[in-house]
Amino acid sequence: TQAINNSNAGTPVSFYNLTLSNSGTKTLAASGAGVFEIKSVGTLTLTSNITFATGASNLTLNSDTLGAATVAALPSGASITGTVNVQRYLTGNSSGSRGWRLLSSPVSLSSSSLIAPDLTYVHANAYTTGSTGTSGGFDATGNPTFYFYRENMAPNTSSFISGNFRGVNKINNSPASTFSFDGGDANASLPSGNGYLFFFRGDRATTTDPTITTTIARPTTITALGYLNQGNITVKPWFTGSSTLSYTAATPTSVRGFNLVGNPYASSIDWDQITKTSITNTIWVYNPTLKVYATYVAGTGGIGTNFNGPSGTANIIPSGQGFFVKSTSTAAALTFAESNKVNTQVTSSSLLLATAPVTAPTIEYFRIQVYQDSLHNEDALVFFNSKASSNFVQDEDAEYFRGESPVNISTQSADGVALAVNQLPHASGRQVIPLNVNISADGQYQLNLTEIKNVPQLYDIFLIDNYKKDSVDIRNNTSYNFNATVADPNSFGSGRFSLVIEPNQVNAYRLLDFAAIKVLNTVQLSWKTQNEDVTTNFAVERSTDGGVTYTTINTSTSTAAGIYSYIDPSPNLSGQNLYRLKQQDVTGSVSYSIIVSVSYLTSAGSNSNLIKVYPNPTSSTINLTIPLSNGSVAYNIIITNIDGNKVKSVSTSQTNWQGDVSTLVPGTYFIQITNSSNNKLVGRAKFIKL
């Protein structure tokens, strides 16, 4: 048990990374003097069985352009008592800063009442309006600055106080945790884990009239004062109070199941780690710069659409961020847990940016963008997954959620659903992805392939312009300019553009060589490949019964190295070992290499030299002498090329066979002979076709 005091009441003691360990209660300003802060790049960490008594507003968690102070996951028995100031920096100083933000509160009214204490903390630092003006606690009378969202109502954009976004018209009720609304809703509070919509006009110190739409919104820092949200928090919609999310069959399908929730902690959380019940894997976060929804599907490596941050960060939800989720039944439940927290700092002033683990290199995707200018653009994602469907599948794909941007883009599933995130299997043939491209003004626009990762070079990607009867290899020419006219619906919309993906056999996977040699009492296998990218699967198979059965002894995935090897540590040391390489390419097609033999038989028992092939090389005819067996024997003769593909197959009961190979292309070929009755290998040979 310890106490930390600050004798200088006017200057806070600043911590960066503060760890409280061992046991007992740690108290700030036990003598009632001084204040403290955790810097924006710092982390507050408690070990088990620690109580941190912060007192009454003695501690501030800072936020600025560098990030926001983090409270790490609280272990068993740890708690933070007292009220804390939690800051959240809001971006500004650009023409796109003014507009909507989705926010949430990291603090509650009390340690037992998990509801937001008030909204005056936003008003204290940002200009606000409402239909009741100053009497309702706002700066002036006007359209609502704050909106809560109701899933159980139909959208209605005829006014600012209709529809499922419910305008807040009073933020100074008694108690201040109760809010009043336009449109007839009963007074309600905002339970922890709910998000809300906020129209940002800039810091209160903005000198230009904040009601003028051309005013540049200046950045500000809002400070929420209350008890830190801790432990498991189950979201209770503000308009129901139930422990389940709202799901109303009577609402239109376009909004059915959508709930506006928010990060309840003074820490970033990882959407990939959150347990969901009857909730899709998708989140929609409003991007305040582009005025569109950034969309992410859990489990896709942090790759999402329209996020301002570096690729691979879309799974991180910073403190103070609101976002949409979608319930799928009346039993839908969303519970945030301490284990969902990550000590991941927000690396920029935007609520959308965070550092996350590097994307796994095997994730295949590309990003297609419609672009008008730096503030008006939107992108859509296409992932490739061998287990995916070309039709819309919930938790695999993400439905498109339209924002306010004048330009929009989505892809279309095979069953006609507009998607922000589209997961598809690789096709062995031609694959067409329709694009929905919409504009709101005449002008010139661009379609850009802004990112492509790990999509095998086997596939060409063409952008088809049905309106201009044009096409472009967008993989190698990543921008395409086009003109669109509002009066001509054929110049935009769902019918003009599509992406065509098809394999180019010049870049197809090839096995160049497969070999095996003895190394003491082991066998070293090696193979050379071409165009394997990082999507080819290999399996080394061994037979010790003459080729009747094969057992997999090693599996691996290609690394684009071109040369691979494996050592068989336990071959059959008393006989013959037959090896073959099973290969599965990106399309799922399976092929086998030639069979190579390594024998530990003595020369007297070996049959490796009993097969005779002549003439060799040859240009037209080949003769084969097969060792004589007791009794009448039928043989299967298979000729394969260097890639392991079968080019000729015959059966014979003669020990001398002649075949025509004049139609084969020049190169190296392999002959394999097996006994038809038991499939045992009789012998192998190689010849060269001139």
XYZ file of C-alpha atoms in Angstrom:
690
model
C 0.000 0.000 0.000
C 1.484 3.306 -1.095
C 0.510 6.927 -1.672
C 1.829 9.320 -4.302
C 1.484 13.047 -3.645
C 2.288 16.093 -5.737
C 3.198 19.137 -3.737
C 2.869 21.430 -6.778
C -0.878 21.688 -7.261
C -0.531 23.721 -10.473
C 1.713 21.338 -12.442
C 0.806 17.691 -12.978
C 3.235 14.862 -12.411
C 3.565 13.253 -15.868
C 3.943 9.504 -16.249
C 4.714 7.654 -19.448
C 4.519 3.913 -18.742
C 3.286 3.436 -15.178
C 3.138 -0.041 -13.649
C 1.557 -0.752 -10.260
C 2.621 -4.145 -8.931
C 2.798 -6.424 -5.900
C -0.405 -5.860 -3.862
C -2.399 -3.411 -1.799
C -3.923 -0.040 -2.625
C -2.052 2.684 -4.484
C -3.495 6.125 -3.829
C -3.018 9.351 -5.749
C -2.930 12.605 -3.795
C -3.797 11.005 -0.475
C -3.199 14.340 1.210
C -5.543 16.036 -1.257
C -2.792 17.864 -3.136
C -1.662 17.755 -6.720
C -2.741 16.207 -10.028
C -1.253 13.532 -12.294
C -1.363 12.506 -15.955
C -0.458 9.618 -18.238
C 1.055 10.938 -21.457
C -0.658 10.122 -24.773
C 1.969 7.534 -25.674
C 1.900 5.907 -22.240
C 0.270 2.833 -20.718
C -1.110 2.303 -17.216
C -0.629 -1.332 -16.113
C -1.917 -3.038 -12.968
C -0.900 -6.504 -11.832
C -3.270 -8.859 -9.989
C -4.892 -7.790 -6.706
C -4.022 -4.109 -7.049
C -6.460 -1.324 -6.221
C -5.623 2.038 -7.758
C -7.438 4.840 -5.902
C -7.311 7.850 -8.209
C -9.394 10.092 -5.978
C -11.654 12.795 -7.373
C -10.395 13.808 -10.822
C -6.738 13.570 -9.756
C -5.670 11.599 -12.859
C -5.926 12.546 -16.550
C -5.331 10.161 -19.457
C -3.946 12.419 -22.177
C -4.716 12.361 -25.907
C -3.133 14.370 -28.711
C -1.857 13.933 -32.254
C 0.399 11.096 -31.080
C -2.357 8.956 -29.618
C -4.301 8.348 -26.417
C -3.107 7.031 -23.053
C -3.956 3.363 -22.601
C -5.214 1.421 -19.592
C -3.966 -2.117 -20.131
C -6.173 -5.169 -19.573
C -6.968 -5.458 -15.856
C -6.100 -8.889 -14.421
C -8.075 -10.741 -11.771
C -8.532 -8.768 -8.559
C -7.302 -5.469 -10.020
C -9.479 -2.352 -10.085
C -9.344 1.416 -10.462
C -11.490 3.487 -8.115
C -12.249 7.186 -8.189
C -12.998 9.433 -11.147
C -10.616 9.894 -14.059
C -10.377 12.476 -16.850
C -10.138 10.673 -20.213
C -9.195 12.802 -23.201
C -9.956 12.149 -26.880
C -8.272 14.266 -29.535
C -10.425 15.107 -32.577
C -8.786 15.998 -35.872
C -9.156 19.337 -37.628
C -7.493 21.969 -39.803
C -8.515 20.501 -43.158
C -11.429 21.115 -45.480
C -12.752 17.645 -44.679
C -12.602 17.959 -40.873
C -16.090 19.413 -40.450
C -18.703 16.674 -40.336
C -19.969 13.564 -38.607
C -18.044 11.430 -36.116
C -19.063 8.216 -34.368
C -18.035 8.438 -30.716
C -18.409 6.550 -27.433
C -17.745 7.235 -23.752
C -14.907 5.466 -21.854
C -16.336 6.431 -18.444
C -19.534 5.877 -16.492
C -21.663 7.802 -14.009
C -20.551 5.573 -11.134
C -18.688 2.329 -10.512
C -22.019 0.487 -10.396
C -24.110 2.410 -12.980
C -22.554 1.676 -16.360
C -24.010 4.635 -18.212
C -22.379 7.708 -19.751
C -22.384 10.491 -17.147
C -23.283 13.291 -19.589
C -22.533 14.817 -22.999
C -21.541 18.203 -21.677
C -17.904 17.075 -21.892
C -18.224 17.335 -25.676
C -20.048 20.658 -25.460
C -17.286 22.022 -23.210
C -14.801 21.863 -26.084
C -16.872 21.844 -29.289
C -19.656 24.023 -30.678
C -23.090 22.403 -30.290
C -26.666 23.084 -31.355
C -30.097 21.593 -30.697
C -33.746 22.429 -31.228
C -34.030 23.894 -27.704
C -30.957 26.109 -28.034
C -29.285 27.482 -24.925
C -32.110 26.323 -22.667
C -31.217 22.751 -23.620
C -27.533 23.238 -22.848
C -26.371 24.069 -26.403
C -24.636 27.074 -27.905
C -27.506 27.944 -30.209
C -30.768 26.757 -31.714
C -30.287 24.596 -34.786
C -30.205 21.090 -36.163
C -29.162 18.500 -33.559
C -25.455 18.030 -32.923
C -25.986 14.698 -31.131
C -27.934 11.690 -32.397
C -28.639 8.302 -30.861
C -29.526 5.416 -33.194
C -32.604 3.174 -33.061
C -32.522 -0.068 -34.998
C -36.266 -0.596 -34.568
C -37.331 2.381 -36.677
C -37.390 2.856 -40.437
C -35.080 5.462 -42.013
C -36.690 8.802 -42.822
C -34.583 11.656 -44.172
C -37.433 14.149 -44.579
C -36.095 16.139 -41.608
C -33.329 16.158 -39.012
C -35.686 14.894 -36.287
C -37.241 11.954 -38.132
C -36.052 8.439 -38.916
C -33.907 6.075 -36.882
C -31.286 8.679 -35.905
C -32.936 10.405 -32.940
C -31.868 14.008 -32.384
C -30.899 14.962 -28.811
C -32.589 18.227 -27.779
C -31.442 18.579 -24.173
C -28.131 17.736 -22.517
C -28.552 19.676 -19.254
C -31.255 17.652 -17.565
C -31.065 16.726 -13.910
C -29.474 14.274 -13.680
C -27.136 15.159 -16.563
C -26.954 11.482 -17.547
C -30.536 11.688 -18.854
C -31.141 13.110 -22.326
C -34.226 14.381 -24.131
C -35.031 13.886 -27.805
C -36.871 15.399 -30.728
C -39.606 13.215 -32.155
C -41.325 11.890 -29.070
C -38.804 9.490 -27.506
C -38.914 9.252 -23.743
C -35.945 10.601 -21.811
C -33.126 8.073 -21.727
C -29.529 7.595 -20.676
C -26.691 6.135 -22.764
C -25.452 2.784 -21.395
C -21.746 1.992 -21.708
C -20.889 0.277 -24.968
C -23.360 2.375 -26.995
C -22.090 4.746 -29.645
C -23.534 8.080 -30.708
C -23.367 10.327 -33.759
C -21.813 13.774 -33.333
C -21.575 16.637 -35.827
C -18.177 18.295 -35.376
C -17.852 21.995 -36.218
C -14.506 22.440 -34.507
C -13.039 23.642 -31.250
C -14.988 26.241 -29.284
C -12.090 28.647 -29.799
C -12.780 28.707 -33.567
C -12.931 32.403 -34.464
C -14.917 32.007 -37.689
C -18.658 31.461 -37.312
C -18.900 27.663 -36.791
C -22.373 27.548 -38.359
C -20.977 28.512 -41.785
C -20.500 25.319 -43.799
C -17.196 26.490 -45.295
C -15.632 27.056 -41.879
C -12.542 24.915 -41.296
C -13.105 22.831 -38.158
C -10.211 23.344 -35.774
C -8.937 20.355 -33.793
C -9.978 19.966 -30.183
C -9.591 17.652 -27.228
C -12.739 16.505 -25.434
C -12.402 15.271 -21.849
C -14.847 12.801 -20.299
C -14.895 12.741 -16.504
C -16.223 9.706 -14.678
C -15.459 6.209 -13.455
C -13.419 4.124 -15.899
C -15.394 1.334 -17.542
C -13.859 -1.925 -16.309
C -14.458 -5.650 -16.576
C -16.966 -7.306 -18.908
C -19.464 -4.874 -20.407
C -22.541 -6.183 -22.214
C -24.083 -3.644 -24.567
C -27.635 -2.638 -23.626
C -29.291 -0.557 -26.364
C -30.325 2.829 -24.971
C -33.913 2.499 -26.237
C -34.568 -1.019 -24.863
C -32.356 -1.497 -21.787
C -32.159 -5.191 -22.688
C -28.925 -7.198 -22.511
C -29.425 -8.213 -26.129
C -28.912 -6.070 -29.201
C -31.924 -4.894 -31.131
C -33.223 -7.020 -34.003
C -36.593 -6.031 -35.433
C -38.149 -8.035 -38.242
C -40.511 -5.152 -39.016
C -37.739 -2.750 -39.975
C -36.581 -2.621 -43.621
C -33.938 -5.163 -44.550
C -31.567 -2.289 -45.354
C -31.324 -1.390 -41.653
C -32.536 -4.543 -39.905
C -30.116 -5.593 -37.203
C -27.806 -2.547 -37.373
C -26.800 -1.327 -33.902
C -24.571 1.635 -33.100
C -22.108 0.515 -30.428
C -18.802 1.890 -29.171
C -15.519 0.994 -27.526
C -16.261 1.355 -23.777
C -12.656 1.357 -22.562
C -9.799 3.808 -22.199
C -7.824 1.466 -24.432
C -7.823 0.173 -27.966
C -9.627 -3.118 -28.549
C -9.176 -5.781 -31.215
C -12.357 -6.708 -33.121
C -10.787 -10.063 -34.056
C -10.722 -11.052 -30.361
C -14.284 -10.095 -29.431
C -16.780 -12.903 -28.815
C -20.061 -12.379 -30.659
C -23.455 -14.066 -30.304
C -25.757 -13.865 -33.353
C -23.730 -10.927 -34.670
C -21.963 -10.794 -38.018
C -18.191 -10.523 -38.136
C -18.358 -7.102 -39.797
C -17.911 -3.602 -38.375
C -18.713 -0.335 -40.144
C -16.834 2.772 -38.987
C -17.677 6.184 -40.413
C -14.603 7.776 -41.981
C -14.892 11.510 -41.212
C -12.416 12.497 -43.901
C -13.823 10.580 -46.882
C -17.462 10.673 -45.622
C -17.846 6.935 -46.297
C -17.982 3.815 -44.133
C -14.773 1.955 -43.479
C -15.658 -1.741 -43.406
C -13.844 -4.712 -41.882
C -14.610 -8.432 -41.553
C -13.037 -10.183 -38.557
C -10.279 -12.628 -39.411
C -9.053 -10.935 -42.589
C -5.722 -9.760 -41.217
C -6.688 -6.174 -40.443
C -7.404 -5.434 -44.115
C -10.494 -3.244 -44.538
C -11.985 -0.692 -46.903
C -11.568 3.078 -46.582
C -9.440 3.101 -43.420
C -7.038 6.030 -43.177
C -4.322 3.990 -41.528
C -1.723 1.672 -43.004
C -2.982 -1.609 -44.376
C -3.486 -4.195 -41.665
C -4.898 -1.926 -38.934
C -8.651 -2.127 -39.510
C -9.248 -4.596 -36.650
C -8.077 -2.083 -34.028
C -10.827 0.109 -32.544
C -9.366 3.062 -30.610
C -10.743 4.448 -27.371
C -13.707 6.736 -27.953
C -14.641 5.180 -31.316
C -18.247 4.338 -32.161
C -19.084 1.801 -34.865
C -21.945 -0.213 -36.335
C -22.459 -3.954 -35.929
C -25.265 -6.122 -37.291
C -27.352 -8.550 -35.237
C -28.940 -11.567 -36.897
C -31.562 -12.588 -34.320
C -33.347 -11.405 -31.207
C -30.769 -13.327 -29.154
C -27.849 -11.220 -30.431
C -25.447 -10.158 -27.674
C -22.191 -8.223 -27.661
C -19.954 -8.282 -24.577
C -16.669 -6.422 -24.406
C -14.021 -7.966 -22.144
C -10.721 -6.862 -20.640
C -9.063 -9.558 -22.765
C -10.171 -7.653 -25.887
C -7.836 -4.783 -24.985
C -4.563 -4.317 -26.830
C -1.748 -1.977 -25.840
C -1.795 -0.628 -29.369
C -1.266 3.081 -29.665
C -3.199 5.240 -32.049
C -0.459 6.511 -34.321
C -2.200 9.560 -35.759
C -4.796 12.104 -34.817
C -7.587 10.304 -36.649
C -9.898 8.015 -34.701
C -9.433 5.468 -37.462
C -5.696 4.932 -37.212
C -3.891 2.351 -35.114
C -0.857 0.111 -35.330
C -1.654 -3.576 -35.662
C 0.209 -6.824 -36.328
C 1.649 -7.179 -39.805
C -0.725 -8.849 -42.222
C -0.040 -12.512 -42.813
C 1.696 -12.848 -46.197
C -0.703 -15.542 -47.393
C -3.740 -13.233 -47.398
C -4.614 -12.524 -51.023
C -6.549 -9.404 -51.919
C -6.747 -6.282 -54.014
C -8.325 -2.873 -53.464
C -10.249 -1.014 -56.198
C -10.988 2.695 -55.724
C -13.200 5.307 -57.382
C -11.483 8.695 -57.145
C -12.670 12.233 -57.699
C -10.157 14.068 -55.495
C -8.306 13.592 -52.204
C -11.471 14.176 -50.159
C -13.930 12.357 -52.396
C -12.979 8.742 -53.007
C -13.960 5.311 -51.806
C -12.587 1.784 -52.167
C -13.818 -1.794 -52.157
C -11.943 -4.985 -51.268
C -11.792 -8.335 -53.028
C -10.239 -11.240 -51.101
C -9.414 -14.668 -52.511
C -10.134 -17.651 -50.299
C -10.357 -21.243 -51.518
C -13.231 -21.905 -49.091
C -15.270 -18.829 -50.062
C -18.434 -18.701 -52.138
C -19.114 -16.417 -55.087
C -22.565 -15.718 -53.560
C -23.026 -13.445 -50.542
C -22.198 -15.268 -47.306
C -22.623 -13.562 -43.956
C -19.385 -13.336 -41.897
C -17.424 -14.004 -45.052
C -18.452 -10.916 -47.034
C -19.492 -7.464 -45.811
C -22.529 -5.645 -47.148
C -21.977 -2.164 -48.518
C -23.059 0.658 -46.195
C -23.346 3.989 -48.036
C -22.073 7.210 -46.491
C -22.255 10.835 -47.623
C -19.498 10.861 -50.229
C -20.542 12.036 -53.728
C -18.660 9.061 -55.230
C -19.323 5.457 -54.275
C -18.058 2.029 -55.242
C -18.976 -1.524 -54.295
C -18.589 -4.921 -55.903
C -21.469 -7.260 -56.578
C -21.740 -10.884 -55.515
C -22.942 -13.569 -57.913
C -26.400 -13.331 -56.334
C -26.596 -9.551 -56.708
C -25.660 -8.200 -53.252
C -23.665 -4.944 -53.097
C -20.508 -5.588 -51.075
C -17.792 -3.512 -49.442
C -15.755 -6.679 -48.811
C -16.091 -9.532 -51.280
C -14.439 -12.920 -50.684
C -14.187 -15.211 -53.690
C -12.586 -18.538 -54.555
C -9.966 -18.633 -57.272
C -11.524 -19.833 -60.491
C -9.864 -22.190 -62.949
C -11.382 -20.152 -65.784
C -12.771 -16.677 -66.406
C -14.244 -14.841 -63.394
C -16.363 -11.656 -63.687
C -16.895 -9.201 -60.796
C -19.473 -6.455 -61.526
C -18.722 -2.998 -60.089
C -21.290 -0.524 -58.820
C -19.808 2.932 -59.445
C -21.955 5.964 -58.616
C -21.344 9.709 -58.968
C -23.397 12.794 -58.127
C -21.933 15.382 -60.523
C -20.727 15.517 -64.109
C -16.977 15.252 -64.461
C -13.884 13.135 -64.882
C -13.137 10.351 -62.432
C -10.638 7.536 -61.988
C -10.802 3.866 -61.160
C -7.574 2.881 -59.418
C -6.076 -0.434 -58.348
C -4.503 1.074 -55.239
C -3.256 -2.155 -53.649
C -2.713 -5.772 -54.656
C -1.131 -8.314 -52.307
C -0.221 -11.971 -52.894
C -2.605 -12.470 -55.816
C -0.677 -14.997 -57.943
C 0.882 -13.760 -61.156
C -1.064 -16.536 -62.832
C -4.081 -14.217 -62.920
C -4.544 -11.308 -65.279
C -6.966 -8.625 -64.056
C -8.814 -6.590 -66.684
C -11.119 -3.627 -66.147
C -13.962 -3.777 -68.670
C -15.737 -0.552 -69.684
C -19.005 -1.628 -71.293
C -19.997 1.967 -72.038
C -16.857 2.747 -74.068
C -16.382 -0.836 -75.282
C -12.902 -0.669 -73.839
C -10.695 -2.735 -71.535
C -7.400 -2.252 -69.736
C -4.949 -4.563 -67.972
C -5.423 -2.828 -64.627
C -2.867 -5.017 -62.922
C -0.142 -3.346 -64.976
C -1.953 -0.071 -65.721
C -3.390 0.766 -62.343
C -5.419 3.901 -63.212
C -8.285 4.348 -65.640
C -9.822 7.770 -66.357
C -13.466 8.035 -67.307
C -16.106 10.701 -67.749
C -19.589 10.384 -66.300
C -22.729 12.457 -66.756
C -25.605 12.455 -64.279
C -28.096 12.772 -67.153
C -26.742 9.604 -68.767
C -27.292 6.624 -66.413
C -25.277 4.378 -68.739
C -22.141 6.381 -67.934
C -22.080 5.149 -64.321
C -23.989 2.794 -62.034
C -23.968 -0.993 -61.998
C -23.767 -1.679 -65.715
C -20.708 0.188 -66.936
C -17.726 -1.457 -65.257
C -16.662 -4.954 -64.319
C -13.433 -6.727 -63.424
C -12.474 -9.860 -65.315
C -9.960 -12.215 -63.719
C -8.600 -15.100 -65.744
C -5.541 -17.333 -65.618
C -2.712 -16.709 -68.053
C -1.073 -20.057 -68.871
C 2.244 -18.325 -69.535
C 2.372 -17.742 -65.777
C 0.967 -21.147 -64.775
C 2.681 -23.255 -62.141
C 5.228 -25.798 -63.433
C 7.327 -28.499 -61.823
C 10.745 -28.438 -63.465
C 12.439 -31.313 -61.655
C 11.933 -33.833 -58.849
C 14.857 -35.957 -57.651
C 15.957 -38.191 -54.766
C 19.410 -39.289 -53.611
C 20.779 -41.392 -50.742
C 22.460 -39.486 -47.905
C 23.786 -42.094 -45.473
C 20.647 -43.775 -44.104
C 18.317 -40.990 -45.244
C 16.946 -39.860 -48.582
C 17.192 -36.238 -49.696
C 14.394 -35.145 -52.002
C 14.573 -31.923 -53.967
C 12.386 -30.217 -56.509
C 12.461 -27.126 -58.686
C 9.385 -25.125 -59.622
C 8.301 -22.140 -61.646
C 5.472 -19.614 -60.993
C 4.494 -21.204 -57.696
C 4.042 -17.858 -55.842
C 3.107 -18.494 -52.200
C -0.076 -20.422 -52.899
C 1.069 -23.902 -53.968
C 0.843 -26.791 -51.521
C 3.332 -29.658 -51.649
C 3.078 -33.167 -50.209
C 5.932 -35.680 -50.422
C 4.547 -39.218 -50.656
C 6.440 -42.517 -50.218
C 5.626 -46.110 -51.163
C 7.476 -49.160 -49.882
C 5.208 -51.790 -51.502
C 6.129 -51.204 -55.122
C 3.658 -48.362 -55.677
C 0.485 -50.094 -54.460
C -0.041 -47.541 -51.675
C 1.532 -44.175 -50.860
C 1.876 -42.428 -47.494
C 2.351 -38.677 -47.017
C 5.582 -38.046 -45.128
C 5.808 -34.252 -45.415
C 3.602 -31.268 -46.314
C 4.622 -27.678 -46.971
C 3.493 -24.490 -48.681
C 5.484 -22.693 -51.355
C 7.458 -19.570 -50.530
C 8.157 -18.426 -54.111
C 11.773 -19.623 -53.645
C 11.678 -21.918 -56.695
C 13.872 -24.576 -55.038
C 12.671 -26.875 -52.239
C 13.981 -29.902 -50.383
C 13.059 -32.434 -47.720
C 15.056 -35.201 -46.042
C 13.240 -38.478 -45.376
C 14.764 -39.537 -42.038
C 13.428 -43.090 -42.028
C 13.299 -44.719 -45.483
C 12.902 -48.477 -45.944
C 16.504 -49.682 -45.555
C 15.735 -53.227 -46.675
C 14.115 -52.566 -50.029
C 12.881 -50.058 -52.526
C 11.489 -46.574 -51.766
C 9.285 -44.878 -54.357
C 8.695 -41.137 -53.998
C 6.301 -38.774 -55.727
C 5.386 -35.124 -55.187
C 1.736 -34.173 -54.897
C 1.100 -30.557 -55.909
C -2.024 -28.476 -55.416
C -2.024 -25.123 -57.181
C -3.970 -21.966 -56.350
C -7.076 -23.180 -58.195
C -7.160 -26.409 -56.189
C -5.992 -28.572 -59.101
C -3.895 -31.551 -58.022
C -1.059 -33.085 -60.039
C 1.699 -35.615 -59.350
C 5.342 -35.649 -60.271
C 7.193 -38.515 -61.841
C 7.987 -41.381 -59.463
C 11.617 -41.526 -58.360
C 13.163 -44.613 -56.825
C 15.803 -45.039 -54.133
C 16.641 -48.673 -53.409
C 18.689 -50.243 -50.648
C 18.566 -53.679 -52.401
C 21.828 -55.293 -53.453
C 22.632 -55.177 -57.153
C 21.674 -58.820 -57.491
C 18.130 -58.071 -56.395
C 17.728 -54.806 -58.229
C 15.527 -54.418 -61.285
C 16.518 -50.802 -61.993
C 18.432 -51.605 -65.161
C 16.157 -54.288 -66.631
C 13.981 -51.869 -68.647
C 15.489 -51.135 -72.066
C 14.409 -48.157 -74.206
C 15.688 -47.613 -77.760
C 16.381 -45.664 -79.831
C 17.090 -42.927 -77.325
C 16.892 -40.078 -78.286
C 14.109 -40.693 -80.800
C 12.015 -38.626 -83.193
C 9.132 -40.982 -84.029
C 9.135 -44.555 -82.655
C 10.245 -45.964 -79.356
C 10.856 -49.629 -78.407
C 10.517 -50.977 -74.911
C 11.876 -54.272 -73.524
C 10.185 -55.404 -70.315
C 11.739 -58.066 -68.025
C 10.159 -61.499 -68.473
C 7.957 -62.701 -65.597
C 6.714 -66.198 -64.839
C 3.354 -66.791 -66.487
C 1.264 -64.406 -68.503
C 1.451 -60.811 -67.212
C -0.380 -57.687 -68.364
C 1.421 -54.365 -68.050
C 0.301 -50.720 -67.799
C 2.655 -48.332 -69.600
C 2.349 -44.625 -68.709
C 4.402 -41.875 -70.357
C 4.588 -38.496 -68.551
C 6.259 -35.204 -69.441
C 8.676 -33.316 -67.211
C 5.735 -31.599 -65.432
C 4.356 -34.979 -64.383
C 1.397 -34.765 -66.776
C 0.315 -37.995 -68.471
C 0.731 -37.810 -72.253
C 0.217 -41.474 -73.227
C -1.174 -44.596 -71.558
C -1.419 -48.134 -72.971
C -1.750 -51.720 -71.773
C 0.164 -54.693 -73.164
C 0.898 -58.335 -72.376
C 4.041 -58.354 -74.546
C 7.531 -58.003 -73.152
C 8.546 -56.102 -76.273
C 6.438 -53.041 -77.043
C 6.707 -50.433 -79.766
C 4.942 -47.060 -79.667
C 4.537 -43.939 -81.819
C 5.750 -40.748 -80.086
C 6.006 -38.563 -83.188
C 3.199 -36.259 -81.971
C 4.949 -35.426 -78.704
C 6.652 -32.060 -78.411
C 10.454 -32.224 -78.098
C 11.686 -32.706 -74.544
C 12.356 -35.213 -71.783
C 9.786 -37.931 -70.993
C 9.458 -40.670 -68.407
C 8.047 -44.193 -68.773
C 6.543 -46.042 -65.836
C 5.534 -49.720 -66.092
C 3.325 -51.428 -63.512
C 1.871 -54.913 -63.174
C -1.834 -54.639 -64.099
C -2.920 -57.265 -61.597
C -1.328 -55.819 -58.426
C -0.198 -52.292 -59.475
C 3.355 -53.034 -58.397
C 6.100 -51.109 -60.124
C 7.974 -53.182 -62.711
C 10.397 -50.489 -63.761
C 11.044 -46.962 -64.978
C 12.928 -45.399 -67.846
C 13.620 -42.021 -69.413
C 13.910 -40.953 -73.042
C 14.368 -37.766 -75.031
C 12.025 -36.826 -77.871
C 13.811 -34.893 -80.633
